[in-house]
């Protein structure tokens, strides 16, 4: 088939897709694999910088005439207190006309280049190396230049926890065994299910409102998209301050109207008891607020899709319903809703997956405090707040496995093509 | 002429009471939010007067509608009665603007709303369908009030707090009005501080640079990819078409740890090029998908004509496909710009040096210092306004793009 039209077309297609493949592989697929790798390794945040030899040089003595001595002190140390570094070598370049006179078998001069082979350093190794050079005529001719003009370099081989062959299941054991793992999973599901349903219901309601012709409809449609278009950081800060117990607007208004007696700390109180017809109900307060934020921020997404679907429902279906004497609610229930089933289920799965993955919103609103710690916040906490990359990656793997299950479901149910 | 039945009067009173309660509450809330001190909300009186007004409107009906002048006059009369009964201070407001005049205007609106709620409804013989229609109209009214409040309030709060010093906020936390008498320089002090002292002017440039370059890279790669997927035949095409969006389901938080580790070792962390690799990678799948959907709607004939005239594939894409796809490119570009501009997680994790902060990262830095809330809200406005302007300008494109692509959030 080589050289045929079809083969050439296929080659061109692959060529055009290569950059996309490359970047998606490097930034999405490879990291997912790497995450699995890290999850099985005892890696801490500090391990990202492997141990290395460090050197500083100082001039102990300068030459002012031919035959004078230049003495350079190399102050060397290992950056690690406990890990050994093998094959340590020191390199430096010297001005022309300097000849090494110190008799150190480890050091050799080749023209202007100096190399000292220092062998293996144990953890915490420190060493001062004084080297004497004799100034030759060439050095004097050059006007006795600064011997420290070129920086010395060091090289050494240290084990890199990221790439070596140590594997462990400890991360998973610790993460799943931790007392806050199951609560985090429950909070995640709670947040995902209610955040998803909330945003879709709000979106459905909003789409109903705007599915009519009236003055200012276009403007209102734009305004309804605000929460979705605004940067999450601005929206989260605005909410946090709006709900602030001390100077927040919401608390002030609630108090003004006598709806609450004392300011409510919406974002840092774990539970609130609500008196419902004499029934005392414990409601997770901060979690509810975070879910409301989620519903608020993403209802425009559902709204747009549902509105677009509304406009595609053929008008004669409604006319037929009217002939049959359907009431407005019956029209909605028996005509509109069945037409929305497809888009609603797609929306549900999409939003479910994305809410499940959500990190920014909760992190910015509560930081995971007061019973709002989801698995995504847990990943961040383990990896960066506790500096335990391996444990963070292990939580990410758990997250990913749950998600993969949803994705399989999604691909089962997603309509073909569009 | 048929007279309105008792059931009709009852329905009209219900509508009137409901409209009155809704609008009096809105009026009270609006006043509380825009003046010093707070207004009361006499719900009982509102319900009673509204019910009476509804009855009057039912009595004044001509056919299936109350004439507008009659509805407004009746409303104004109730408003005047309210002003008089409260000694010129309805809702406890002796305010020259929010007091008596606002009562009259509010009640005219209540009259008009009630009239609208009862239009086309048969009050002579009330049937269940009509009751349902009235109920749905009521629900619509509540809905508009609800949505406008929840959408506008946080942003209004953001702008208002950015123009108020802390003392003023604490003194009167219900008041979201902007005190213009303090003068422009006084008002904008938060913005000056944030833009100059806290370097947000530079962050605006950084964010713009990052977003524009991300758009350029993403569009270039997505056009090539989408064209290949729609127009060229190759093994794996169907599979690819389906799995493009799959990439979009991957959680960013799973990518963060390995990318952090790899970028740290490669020296790409804390650099703008680092971000400029990550952003296109995360936006590419959906950009490609959106463009693919658009390319499928373009006729093939023009391209084939171009090929017959001896153009190369790339020539055809450049001279025929791209000019035809400008609306799609605009909407995809706008959406990618929005994602890159708003992105928080990677900017937060990767950037340490203030010279290269994007706005989102700058906001986090601002938050960790002991800066007044006024400055933080000014910062939030600075982050939000450019994307809002851009979005309003190109709203048509964006809406089309969002719905055709299924933009993640």
CSV table of C-alpha atoms in Angstrom, one decimal, chain B residues 53-210:
chain,number,residue,atom,x,y,z
B,53,UNK,CA,-55.6,45.6,45.4
B,54,UNK,CA,-56.1,42.3,43.6
B,55,UNK,CA,-59.8,42.5,44.5
B,56,UNK,CA,-60.0,46.0,43.1
B,57,UNK,CA,-58.3,45.0,39.9
B,58,UNK,CA,-60.7,42.1,39.5
B,59,UNK,CA,-63.6,44.5,39.9
B,60,UNK,CA,-62.1,46.9,37.3
B,61,UNK,CA,-61.6,44.2,34.6
B,62,UNK,CA,-62.7,44.7,31.0
B,63,UNK,CA,-62.9,41.3,29.4
B,64,UNK,CA,-59.8,39.3,30.3
B,65,UNK,CA,-57.6,42.3,31.3
B,66,UNK,CA,-57.6,45.3,33.6
B,67,UNK,CA,-56.9,48.5,31.7
B,68,UNK,CA,-53.3,49.6,32.6
B,69,UNK,CA,-54.3,53.2,33.7
B,70,UNK,CA,-56.8,51.6,36.1
B,71,UNK,CA,-54.3,49.2,37.5
B,72,UNK,CA,-51.7,51.9,38.0
B,73,UNK,CA,-54.1,54.3,39.6
B,74,UNK,CA,-55.3,51.7,42.0
B,75,UNK,CA,-51.6,50.8,42.8
B,76,UNK,CA,-50.7,54.4,43.3
B,77,UNK,CA,-53.6,54.9,45.6
B,78,UNK,CA,-52.5,52.0,47.8
B,79,UNK,CA,-49.0,53.4,47.8
B,80,UNK,CA,-50.2,56.8,48.9
B,81,UNK,CA,-52.3,55.1,51.6
B,82,UNK,CA,-49.2,53.3,52.8
B,83,UNK,CA,-47.2,56.6,52.9
B,84,UNK,CA,-50.0,58.4,54.7
B,85,UNK,CA,-50.6,55.6,57.2
B,86,UNK,CA,-46.9,55.4,58.1
B,87,UNK,CA,-46.6,59.1,58.5
B,88,UNK,CA,-44.5,59.4,55.3
B,89,UNK,CA,-42.2,56.7,56.4
B,90,UNK,CA,-43.2,53.2,55.0
B,91,UNK,CA,-40.8,50.4,55.9
B,92,UNK,CA,-39.6,52.8,58.6
B,93,UNK,CA,-38.0,54.9,56.0
B,94,UNK,CA,-38.2,58.6,56.4
B,95,UNK,CA,-35.7,58.8,53.5
B,96,UNK,CA,-36.6,61.6,50.9
B,97,UNK,CA,-36.2,59.1,48.1
B,98,UNK,CA,-36.8,55.7,49.5
B,99,UNK,CA,-39.8,56.7,51.6
B,100,UNK,CA,-43.1,58.0,50.2
B,101,UNK,CA,-42.1,58.2,46.5
B,102,UNK,CA,-40.7,54.7,46.5
B,103,UNK,CA,-43.9,53.5,48.1
B,104,UNK,CA,-46.0,54.9,45.3
B,105,UNK,CA,-43.7,53.5,42.6
B,106,UNK,CA,-43.5,50.1,44.3
B,107,UNK,CA,-47.3,49.9,44.5
B,108,UNK,CA,-47.8,51.0,40.9
B,109,UNK,CA,-45.4,48.1,40.0
B,110,UNK,CA,-47.4,45.8,42.2
B,111,UNK,CA,-50.6,46.8,40.4
B,112,UNK,CA,-48.9,46.2,37.1
B,113,UNK,CA,-47.6,42.9,38.2
B,114,UNK,CA,-50.9,41.8,39.5
B,115,UNK,CA,-52.5,42.8,36.2
B,116,UNK,CA,-49.9,40.9,34.3
B,117,UNK,CA,-50.4,37.9,36.5
B,118,UNK,CA,-54.2,37.9,35.8
B,119,UNK,CA,-54.0,38.7,32.1
B,120,UNK,CA,-55.8,36.2,29.8
B,121,UNK,CA,-57.1,34.4,32.9
B,122,UNK,CA,-60.9,33.8,33.0
B,123,UNK,CA,-62.0,35.2,36.3
B,124,UNK,CA,-65.7,34.5,35.5
B,125,UNK,CA,-65.3,30.8,35.4
B,126,UNK,CA,-61.9,29.8,37.0
B,127,UNK,CA,-60.8,26.4,35.8
B,128,UNK,CA,-57.8,24.3,37.1
B,129,UNK,CA,-55.7,25.2,34.0
B,130,UNK,CA,-55.9,28.9,34.7
B,131,UNK,CA,-55.0,28.3,38.3
B,132,UNK,CA,-51.9,26.4,37.1
B,133,UNK,CA,-51.0,29.2,34.7
B,134,UNK,CA,-51.3,31.7,37.5
B,135,UNK,CA,-49.2,29.5,39.7
B,136,UNK,CA,-46.5,29.2,37.0
B,137,UNK,CA,-46.5,33.0,36.5
B,138,UNK,CA,-45.9,33.4,40.3
B,139,UNK,CA,-43.1,30.9,40.1
B,140,UNK,CA,-41.6,32.8,37.2
B,141,UNK,CA,-41.7,36.0,39.2
B,142,UNK,CA,-40.0,34.4,42.2
B,143,UNK,CA,-37.5,32.8,39.8
B,144,UNK,CA,-36.4,36.1,38.2
B,145,UNK,CA,-36.1,37.7,41.6
B,146,UNK,CA,-34.1,34.7,42.9
B,147,UNK,CA,-31.7,34.4,40.0
B,148,UNK,CA,-31.0,38.0,39.6
B,149,UNK,CA,-30.3,38.2,43.3
B,150,UNK,CA,-28.0,35.3,43.5
B,151,UNK,CA,-26.1,36.2,40.4
B,152,UNK,CA,-25.8,39.9,40.9
B,153,UNK,CA,-25.3,40.2,44.6
B,154,UNK,CA,-21.9,38.6,44.9
B,155,UNK,CA,-20.5,40.8,42.1
B,156,UNK,CA,-22.1,43.9,43.4
B,157,UNK,CA,-20.7,43.1,46.8
B,158,UNK,CA,-17.3,42.6,45.3
B,159,UNK,CA,-17.3,46.0,43.6
B,160,UNK,CA,-18.9,47.8,46.5
B,161,UNK,CA,-16.4,46.4,49.1
B,162,UNK,CA,-13.5,47.3,46.8
B,163,UNK,CA,-14.5,51.0,47.2
B,164,UNK,CA,-15.0,51.0,51.0
B,165,UNK,CA,-12.5,51.2,53.8
B,166,UNK,CA,-12.8,48.6,56.5
B,167,UNK,CA,-14.2,51.0,59.1
B,168,UNK,CA,-17.1,51.8,56.8
B,169,UNK,CA,-17.8,48.1,56.2
B,170,UNK,CA,-17.8,47.3,59.9
B,171,UNK,CA,-19.9,50.3,60.8
B,172,UNK,CA,-22.7,49.4,58.4
B,173,UNK,CA,-22.3,45.9,56.9
B,174,UNK,CA,-25.7,45.9,55.2
B,175,UNK,CA,-25.0,48.9,53.2
B,176,UNK,CA,-23.6,48.2,49.7
B,177,UNK,CA,-24.1,51.7,48.3
B,178,UNK,CA,-21.1,53.5,47.1
B,179,UNK,CA,-20.4,56.8,48.9
B,180,UNK,CA,-19.6,59.0,45.9
B,181,UNK,CA,-19.1,62.0,48.1
B,182,UNK,CA,-15.7,60.7,49.2
B,183,UNK,CA,-14.2,61.7,45.8
B,184,UNK,CA,-12.7,59.5,43.1
B,185,UNK,CA,-9.1,59.3,44.5
B,186,UNK,CA,-10.4,58.3,47.9
B,187,UNK,CA,-12.7,55.7,46.4
B,188,UNK,CA,-10.1,54.1,44.2
B,189,UNK,CA,-7.4,53.9,46.7
B,190,UNK,CA,-7.7,50.0,46.8
B,191,UNK,CA,-7.2,49.8,43.1
B,192,UNK,CA,-4.2,52.1,43.2
B,193,UNK,CA,-2.6,50.0,46.0
B,194,UNK,CA,-3.3,46.7,44.3
B,195,UNK,CA,-2.2,47.8,40.8
B,196,UNK,CA,0.9,49.6,41.8
B,197,UNK,CA,2.1,48.5,45.3
B,198,UNK,CA,1.1,44.9,44.9
B,199,UNK,CA,2.2,44.8,41.3
B,200,UNK,CA,-1.2,43.7,39.8
B,201,UNK,CA,-0.4,45.8,36.7
B,202,UNK,CA,2.4,43.4,35.9
B,203,UNK,CA,0.2,40.4,36.7
B,204,UNK,CA,-2.4,41.7,34.2
B,205,UNK,CA,0.4,41.6,31.5
B,206,UNK,CA,1.5,38.2,32.6
B,207,UNK,CA,-2.0,36.8,32.5
B,208,UNK,CA,-2.7,38.4,29.1
B,209,UNK,CA,0.6,37.0,27.7
B,210,UNK,CA,-0.1,33.5,29.1
